[in-house]
């Protein structure tokens, strides 16, 4: 089936104008990188290269925040989810409220006041160096797995394999290495506009070709794709209001609260207020991106051409010069923004967390040159891994991508442990992080193994048939046995461990972060809770103090050893990161 997909897409015809539009995307991205390499401070300091001299306003930062995780996977994956499951997935938009409000008022103020470069510097300030290194290594593993998938994904568009991989990888590597974070942010802005334009073009053409909005609405309603609120509390059901609206909050927090790629953007803002405003401004952009993807899925269901978004889009845009190129540029823009952000953040954590602490006498010029070398090295590594990954089976890719999704929860847990629980000590943090990762891999791998052996609750049956697409494109594809193009599903309630392994992936982040916090607190109390005088100034958020507002201040201080943000327990609120580490 995967070979048939690739063969069919490879036969799709791209006009000269499509290649011109795609070339303009790459040239524009490179141009932005060159501009920032040759202007301003010319990326001569690590402050400028890694944090854009902390000079960015809230608008470009907000657009860069959305571009970082609005990958080609999301642009293609969300419509496919709507096509298959209906509009229930749209309720994840509810999670965006708390998922952005909490970072804006808890994580950003703490990180910004500490003048961090890497988010994982916080872990050393709050706990110790081993916790910082463990957090950094976990993030690197998570991000490299993401690069594996995202850099490969645009390959399945009919473009030549090596041409697609090299175009994405080399352009990203060059403009990230030359222009630093400032180039990455401004290319993100440009690429976000291209993403929205590509999605909008597909929707407009699709609605026009299907007979209008009313006709699309009639067909999707008849096909039961317009979903109401599903309040089923069963955590094994993939999409309900609770899995999306509550479980989704923890997923959002792991992305927009503690992920280095996003934290680095917050820290590049001119002021703390700009950083907070950028987080607020992400909300409408995310809602717009979600709405466009969901509407694409509904239009796709009307056409019923395929369960694959790329088939639907490329088939529909055949004969419309330039629009195929625009949509391909949309996909590559999404990939470029995610990959370039990953290169920059990987270079930052490697430099700040793994190299600088061991080379305190390194000059600024050498540190900047090494940072650029790291960004370039990660780019070349991505190119090699993308090609090797392409040679693997789809099942291996899906397994790797699912494992990547499990890593954010434990990182969220260890940051939450440090921010909200003054008694937590470094031993508790290390054991908690380890237990969270163990839980993540246990559930994730158990789910994969169980589903592979046919033990999951739903077993889908497909029939392989030939589907004729316009432009004489014929391919073998899985089509459903029932009229709605949905798989026939045999339901049987899983029992025991199988039920545990059937947990919706939307709960993974919540489960793993709570595992870290609970284990970390228990171990901290068993090994001796941290004392007030041992806590580094500015590393706590007075969550418990705010929740216990009815308790007298003296008792609250005894119970929580909480101090307001910016005030140290030892009256040392003006300490810098370097002072705290020393």
XYZ file of C-alpha atoms in Angstrom:
582
model
C 0.000 0.000 0.000
C 2.800 2.469 0.909
C 4.583 1.726 -2.379
C 1.339 2.330 -4.296
C 0.915 5.661 -2.575
C 4.410 6.777 -3.497
C 4.084 5.570 -7.091
C 0.775 7.368 -7.603
C 1.984 10.609 -6.114
C 5.144 10.429 -8.177
C 3.002 10.386 -11.335
C 1.211 13.622 -10.483
C 1.993 16.432 -12.862
C 3.472 19.690 -11.638
C 3.508 22.632 -14.036
C 6.442 25.018 -14.357
C 4.597 27.644 -12.309
C 4.304 25.143 -9.423
C 8.056 24.691 -9.332
C 8.557 28.471 -9.595
C 6.318 29.067 -6.552
C 8.173 26.409 -4.608
C 11.543 27.884 -5.616
C 10.364 31.336 -4.464
C 9.559 29.883 -1.042
C 13.064 28.508 -0.668
C 14.714 31.638 -2.090
C 12.731 33.922 0.228
C 13.641 31.830 3.266
C 17.304 31.922 2.285
C 17.097 35.665 1.614
C 15.831 36.337 5.138
C 18.677 34.274 6.573
C 21.281 36.160 4.532
C 19.786 39.524 5.488
C 20.156 38.860 9.209
C 23.584 37.325 8.695
C 24.830 40.575 7.118
C 22.869 43.179 9.111
C 22.784 44.307 12.733
C 25.443 42.634 14.847
C 25.980 39.993 12.124
C 25.433 37.142 14.607
C 28.768 37.719 16.346
C 27.561 36.915 19.875
C 25.696 33.975 21.365
C 23.125 36.453 22.710
C 22.304 37.562 19.164
C 22.597 34.139 17.535
C 20.592 32.171 20.121
C 18.215 34.818 21.515
C 17.975 37.476 18.767
C 19.531 39.991 21.195
C 16.289 39.803 23.233
C 14.923 42.420 20.828
C 11.832 40.829 19.263
C 8.336 42.327 19.488
C 5.285 40.248 20.331
C 3.805 39.873 16.793
C 6.681 38.008 15.089
C 7.247 35.962 18.242
C 3.585 34.891 18.321
C 3.590 33.832 14.653
C 6.844 31.960 15.202
C 5.314 30.177 18.198
C 2.508 28.771 16.064
C 4.790 27.917 13.136
C 7.116 25.883 15.341
C 4.568 23.112 15.943
C 2.211 23.649 12.977
C 4.140 21.079 10.954
C 3.209 19.380 7.702
C 2.027 16.503 9.881
C -0.644 18.770 11.413
C -1.719 20.290 8.093
C -2.297 16.829 6.627
C -3.120 14.912 9.821
C -5.923 17.063 11.244
C -8.076 16.958 8.066
C -7.587 13.183 8.040
C -8.846 12.986 11.634
C -11.923 15.061 10.762
C -12.510 12.906 7.674
C -12.358 9.737 9.783
C -13.860 10.743 13.141
C -15.892 13.862 12.416
C -15.655 17.291 14.065
C -15.158 15.930 17.610
C -11.439 16.677 17.260
C -12.309 20.381 16.921
C -12.937 20.482 20.690
C -9.184 20.450 21.259
C -9.512 24.201 20.704
C -10.936 24.352 24.253
C -7.568 23.143 25.571
C -5.857 26.139 23.953
C -7.369 28.472 26.567
C -5.665 27.049 29.670
C -2.835 25.654 27.557
C -1.735 29.223 26.752
C -3.042 31.132 29.809
C -0.971 29.042 32.247
C 2.346 29.498 30.391
C 1.642 33.231 30.029
C 1.156 33.786 33.760
C 3.268 31.079 35.381
C 6.097 29.755 33.212
C 7.011 32.913 31.262
C 7.356 35.249 34.300
C 9.601 32.757 36.114
C 11.829 32.003 33.104
C 12.056 35.616 31.935
C 13.007 36.994 35.380
C 15.818 34.446 35.667
C 17.349 35.658 32.332
C 17.767 32.108 31.051
C 19.077 31.046 27.650
C 18.135 27.384 27.935
C 14.957 26.268 29.717
C 17.009 23.522 31.360
C 19.172 26.059 33.184
C 16.133 26.385 35.419
C 16.486 22.751 36.474
C 20.023 23.380 37.723
C 18.992 26.530 39.550
C 16.097 24.740 41.245
C 17.712 21.316 41.744
C 21.239 20.538 40.536
C 23.387 19.893 37.449
C 22.496 16.178 36.971
C 18.793 17.086 36.751
C 19.640 19.740 34.159
C 21.668 17.300 32.060
C 18.936 14.641 32.232
C 16.348 17.199 31.113
C 18.573 18.347 28.239
C 19.282 14.819 27.007
C 15.561 13.983 27.168
C 14.741 17.062 25.082
C 17.433 16.239 22.507
C 16.041 12.711 22.130
C 12.509 14.082 21.743
C 13.480 16.666 19.141
C 15.672 14.370 17.040
C 12.772 11.903 16.808
C 10.536 14.766 15.642
C 13.082 15.790 13.008
C 13.112 12.216 11.743
C 9.438 12.393 10.888
C 8.871 16.012 9.918
C 11.792 16.256 7.480
C 10.618 13.117 5.705
C 6.931 13.993 5.483
C 6.937 16.459 2.550
C 8.689 13.780 0.481
C 5.310 12.094 -0.116
C 4.143 14.866 -2.434
C 5.346 13.682 -5.811
C 8.592 15.645 -5.681
C 11.808 13.702 -6.167
C 12.892 12.057 -2.902
C 16.414 13.412 -2.729
C 15.355 16.760 -4.142
C 12.713 17.179 -1.436
C 14.941 16.059 1.430
C 17.902 18.147 0.296
C 15.776 21.230 -0.410
C 14.222 21.192 3.059
C 17.339 20.218 4.975
C 19.899 22.418 3.259
C 17.764 25.548 3.195
C 16.918 25.120 6.885
C 20.513 24.437 7.809
C 21.852 27.444 5.899
C 19.442 30.126 7.041
C 19.499 28.854 10.637
C 23.302 28.774 10.708
C 23.746 32.139 8.973
C 20.950 34.214 10.490
C 20.441 32.764 13.961
C 17.169 32.955 15.899
C 16.192 36.293 14.371
C 16.241 34.733 10.885
C 14.346 31.685 12.169
C 11.589 33.861 13.678
C 11.130 36.059 10.600
C 11.146 33.092 8.228
C 8.534 31.542 10.521
C 6.399 34.665 10.008
C 6.704 34.384 6.222
C 6.097 30.628 6.257
C 3.035 30.986 8.495
C 1.452 33.297 5.910
C 2.230 30.757 3.166
C 0.702 27.968 5.292
C -2.543 29.852 5.805
C -2.676 30.864 2.121
C -2.204 27.265 0.964
C -4.918 25.904 3.260
C -7.324 28.703 2.325
C -6.761 28.065 -1.402
C -7.623 24.386 -0.986
C -10.811 25.211 0.942
C -12.005 27.875 -1.540
C -11.398 25.649 -4.574
C -12.871 22.629 -2.812
C -16.078 24.391 -1.772
C -16.472 25.869 -5.245
C -16.051 22.473 -6.937
C -18.455 20.712 -4.568
C -21.359 23.087 -5.095
C -21.030 25.543 -2.233
C -20.998 25.633 1.566
C -24.641 24.492 1.919
C -23.984 21.391 -0.182
C -20.867 20.467 1.818
C -22.796 20.938 5.076
C -25.649 18.726 3.830
C -23.307 15.901 2.862
C -21.215 15.927 6.046
C -24.383 16.077 8.165
C -25.782 13.047 6.354
C -22.466 11.291 6.905
C -22.622 11.965 10.677
C -19.444 14.014 10.618
C -20.860 16.945 12.635
C -20.268 15.928 16.239
C -21.811 17.242 19.434
C -20.044 17.251 22.787
C -19.175 13.688 23.794
C -19.030 13.611 27.606
C -18.057 9.934 27.796
C -15.615 9.747 30.761
C -13.910 6.573 29.436
C -10.177 7.508 29.087
C -9.667 4.812 26.448
C -11.968 6.560 23.963
C -9.660 8.432 21.599
C -11.641 11.665 21.218
C -14.124 12.931 23.806
C -14.565 16.359 25.368
C -12.501 15.202 28.372
C -9.608 13.706 26.399
C -9.401 16.777 24.159
C -10.398 19.577 26.545
C -8.586 18.301 29.654
C -5.921 15.892 28.395
C -5.168 18.397 25.639
C -4.289 21.053 28.250
C -1.355 18.961 29.474
C -0.241 18.350 25.896
C -0.343 22.111 25.262
C 1.594 22.815 28.462
C 4.333 20.399 27.435
C 4.615 22.258 24.111
C 4.011 25.902 25.040
C 5.126 25.847 28.672
C 8.453 24.028 28.944
C 9.611 23.070 25.434
C 12.932 24.757 24.627
C 11.842 25.783 21.115
C 8.973 27.846 22.559
C 10.738 29.069 25.711
C 13.578 30.375 23.535
C 11.064 32.530 21.648
C 9.601 33.918 24.868
C 13.101 34.798 26.037
C 13.876 36.587 22.741
C 11.126 39.162 23.429
C 12.127 42.716 24.337
C 10.244 42.699 27.628
C 8.374 40.274 29.833
C 5.145 41.963 28.757
C 5.978 41.300 25.086
C 6.636 37.649 25.908
C 3.276 37.320 27.690
C 1.423 39.155 24.910
C 2.970 36.867 22.295
C 1.505 33.901 24.149
C -1.949 35.535 24.123
C -1.648 36.358 20.424
C -0.959 32.704 19.606
C -4.530 31.830 20.646
C -6.414 33.291 17.640
C -3.740 32.023 15.239
C -4.025 28.486 16.617
C -7.811 28.633 16.426
C -7.580 29.810 12.811
C -5.140 27.009 11.925
C -7.416 24.450 13.602
C -10.505 25.794 11.826
C -8.828 25.718 8.395
C -7.636 22.143 8.923
C -11.045 20.995 10.151
C -12.893 22.616 7.227
C -10.401 20.937 4.854
C -11.375 17.622 6.426
C -15.106 18.295 5.900
C -14.604 19.264 2.251
C -12.477 16.187 1.832
C -15.269 13.998 3.224
C -17.684 15.462 0.686
C -15.429 14.516 -2.196
C -14.793 11.012 -0.784
C -11.798 10.634 -3.066
C -9.480 9.132 -0.506
C -8.578 8.863 3.138
C -5.302 10.537 2.243
C -5.354 14.317 2.253
C -2.604 14.551 -0.352
C -4.621 12.500 -2.839
C -7.641 14.720 -2.260
C -5.753 17.992 -2.586
C -3.515 17.123 -5.508
C -6.391 15.503 -7.422
C -8.627 18.537 -6.849
C -5.967 21.083 -7.837
C -5.012 19.322 -11.079
C -5.553 21.725 -13.963
C -5.245 24.845 -11.807
C -1.716 26.148 -12.498
C 0.115 27.432 -9.463
C -2.258 26.107 -6.803
C -0.504 22.738 -6.548
C 2.757 24.630 -6.074
C 1.112 26.827 -3.440
C -0.093 23.831 -1.449
C 3.276 22.075 -1.724
C 4.854 25.338 -0.523
C 2.341 25.301 2.332
C 3.512 21.823 3.372
C 7.179 22.698 3.016
C 6.675 25.968 4.934
C 5.262 23.967 7.813
C 8.199 21.563 7.657
C 10.798 24.341 7.318
C 9.482 26.281 10.331
C 9.455 23.201 12.564
C 12.872 21.974 11.456
C 14.646 25.339 11.692
C 13.232 25.869 15.190
C 14.507 22.435 16.165
C 18.011 23.127 14.807
C 18.259 26.386 16.735
C 16.924 24.995 20.006
C 19.129 21.887 19.778
C 22.191 24.080 19.220
C 21.161 26.222 22.209
C 20.725 23.405 24.738
C 23.849 21.606 23.547
C 25.904 24.777 23.878
C 24.418 26.138 27.105
C 23.772 22.895 28.994
C 26.412 20.443 27.810
C 29.426 22.477 26.601
C 29.589 25.878 28.333
C 29.466 24.529 31.914
C 32.599 22.505 31.169
C 34.390 25.319 29.282
C 33.881 28.442 31.425
C 36.872 30.241 29.885
C 35.575 29.967 26.303
C 35.598 33.328 24.486
C 32.386 34.807 23.114
C 33.627 34.595 19.520
C 34.522 30.921 19.881
C 31.203 30.161 21.597
C 29.271 31.843 18.772
C 31.227 29.979 16.103
C 30.652 26.689 17.923
C 26.908 27.438 18.208
C 26.738 27.942 14.444
C 28.681 24.717 13.925
C 26.229 22.861 16.150
C 23.227 24.201 14.197
C 24.879 23.128 10.950
C 25.775 19.693 12.353
C 22.225 19.035 13.519
C 21.047 20.027 10.041
C 23.339 17.526 8.326
C 22.355 14.842 10.862
C 18.716 15.534 10.050
C 19.385 15.083 6.324
C 21.042 11.721 6.862
C 18.367 10.453 9.250
C 15.537 11.630 7.004
C 16.817 9.589 4.096
C 17.542 6.507 6.197
C 14.121 6.763 7.860
C 12.462 6.915 4.445
C 13.854 3.467 3.716
C 12.105 2.012 6.778
C 8.529 0.733 6.907
C 5.626 2.984 7.820
C 4.976 0.971 10.991
C 8.459 1.830 12.275
C 7.822 5.501 11.554
C 4.510 5.472 13.396
C 6.140 3.743 16.360
C 8.957 6.315 16.492
C 6.552 9.227 16.227
C 4.344 7.837 19.011
C 7.376 7.411 21.288
C 8.344 11.041 20.592
C 4.901 12.159 21.793
C 5.454 10.489 25.164
C 8.528 12.494 26.173
C 6.931 15.903 26.728
C 4.871 14.751 29.740
C 7.824 13.786 31.978
C 9.579 17.085 31.166
C 6.411 19.006 32.079
C 6.285 17.000 35.305
C 9.828 17.809 36.422
C 9.369 21.541 35.722
C 6.035 21.510 37.608
C 7.700 19.695 40.510
C 10.279 22.458 40.787
C 7.931 25.406 40.254
C 5.020 24.454 42.487
C 6.417 22.258 45.276
C 9.035 23.916 47.492
C 9.804 20.683 49.343
C 10.897 18.808 46.197
C 14.624 18.015 46.187
C 17.061 16.960 43.464
C 16.830 13.244 44.315
C 13.058 13.415 43.989
C 13.385 15.232 40.659
C 15.778 12.625 39.200
C 13.758 9.634 40.390
C 10.517 11.337 39.333
C 11.809 12.070 35.826
C 13.048 8.507 35.492
C 9.726 7.061 36.650
C 7.804 9.344 34.280
C 9.893 8.217 31.305
C 9.509 4.576 32.380
C 5.721 4.987 32.593
C 5.655 6.710 29.196
C 7.552 3.939 27.436
C 5.674 1.195 29.267
C 2.267 2.486 28.193
C 3.387 3.565 24.721
C 5.262 0.411 23.789
C 2.548 -1.735 25.391
C -0.025 0.015 23.219
C 2.037 -0.534 20.078
C 2.758 -4.211 20.808
C -0.867 -4.919 21.763
C -2.259 -3.262 18.645
C 0.274 -5.062 16.437
C -0.768 -8.429 17.880
C -4.428 -7.651 17.254
C -5.385 -7.204 20.893
C -6.879 -3.735 20.743
C -10.570 -3.013 21.115
C -11.163 -2.056 17.528
C -10.160 -4.162 14.544
C -10.512 -2.476 11.166
C -11.123 -4.381 7.962
C -10.227 -2.863 4.605
C -10.633 -3.954 1.042
C -7.989 -3.022 -1.495
C -9.591 -1.537 -4.600
C -8.519 0.600 -7.518
C -9.562 4.225 -7.474
C -9.353 6.354 -10.599
C -8.204 9.933 -10.058
C -8.166 12.660 -12.629
C -5.086 12.961 -14.787
C -5.003 9.169 -15.351
C -3.684 8.537 -11.837
C -4.593 5.063 -10.604
C -3.498 3.656 -7.285
C -4.231 0.858 -4.893
C -5.685 2.238 -1.695
C -7.624 1.156 1.332
C -11.322 1.999 0.960
C -13.969 1.208 3.490
C -16.521 -1.534 3.161
C -19.387 0.695 4.228
C -20.894 3.652 2.393
C -19.403 6.350 4.599
C -15.848 5.280 3.691
C -15.276 4.304 7.300
C -13.671 1.030 8.418
C -15.845 -1.763 9.734
C -15.118 -1.953 13.437
C -15.576 -4.917 15.728
C -15.988 -3.736 19.308
C -14.822 -5.713 22.324
C -14.065 -4.119 25.651
C -10.371 -4.585 26.555
C -9.605 -6.019 29.975
C -6.701 -5.831 32.412
C -3.434 -4.496 31.019
C -4.949 -4.274 27.551
C -7.359 -1.648 28.872
C -4.442 0.250 30.409
C -2.590 0.105 27.102
C -5.748 1.347 25.335
C -5.485 4.718 27.105
C -6.075 7.567 24.648
C -2.778 9.138 23.594
C -4.261 12.521 24.543
C -3.864 11.484 28.218
C -0.207 10.457 27.896
C 1.162 13.873 28.853
C -1.111 14.137 31.920
C -0.368 10.579 33.093
C 3.390 10.956 32.723
C 3.615 14.414 34.320
C 1.535 13.310 37.340
C 3.767 10.240 37.659
C 6.814 12.520 37.886
C 5.218 14.883 40.422
C 3.822 12.172 42.730
C 6.965 10.037 42.641
C 9.169 13.108 43.066
C 7.247 14.316 46.134
C 7.257 10.888 47.799
C 11.004 10.444 47.241
C 11.676 14.020 48.426
C 9.876 13.415 51.715
C 11.635 10.069 52.200
C 15.110 11.551 51.541
C 14.520 14.826 53.388
C 12.444 17.667 51.922
C 14.207 20.822 50.763
C 14.432 23.634 53.322
C 13.408 27.213 52.657
C 16.955 28.548 52.856
C 18.137 26.030 50.261
C 15.742 27.187 47.528
C 17.327 29.377 44.828
C 15.614 32.783 44.644
C 12.974 33.240 41.964
C 12.601 29.556 41.065
C 9.247 29.027 42.790
C 5.759 30.016 41.753
C 3.497 30.475 44.828
C 0.730 28.213 43.547
C 0.053 26.597 46.916
C 0.260 29.958 48.632
C -2.332 31.393 46.247
C -4.601 28.383 46.678
C -4.382 28.640 50.480
C -5.364 32.308 50.514
C -7.554 31.737 53.595
C -4.583 30.529 55.693
C -2.681 33.120 57.822
C 0.572 34.265 56.216
C 2.818 32.891 58.976
C 1.281 29.434 58.744
C 1.328 29.615 54.958
C 5.040 30.419 55.033
C 5.682 27.422 57.288
C 3.634 25.067 55.187
C 4.759 26.170 51.773
C 8.003 28.162 52.197
C 6.580 30.230 49.342
C 7.838 33.650 48.395
C 6.410 35.945 45.708
C 7.988 35.934 42.269
C 11.125 38.000 42.119
C 11.765 37.871 45.893
C 14.298 35.372 47.150
C 13.934 33.478 50.384
C 17.380 34.785 51.232
C 16.695 38.342 50.052
C 18.799 37.801 46.904
C 16.260 38.503 44.214
C 18.740 40.232 41.934
C 20.967 37.201 41.425
C 21.810 36.370 37.826
C 21.794 32.840 36.455
C 25.583 32.692 36.642
C 25.554 33.863 40.278
C 23.004 31.214 41.188
C 24.974 28.466 39.485
C 28.170 29.511 41.255
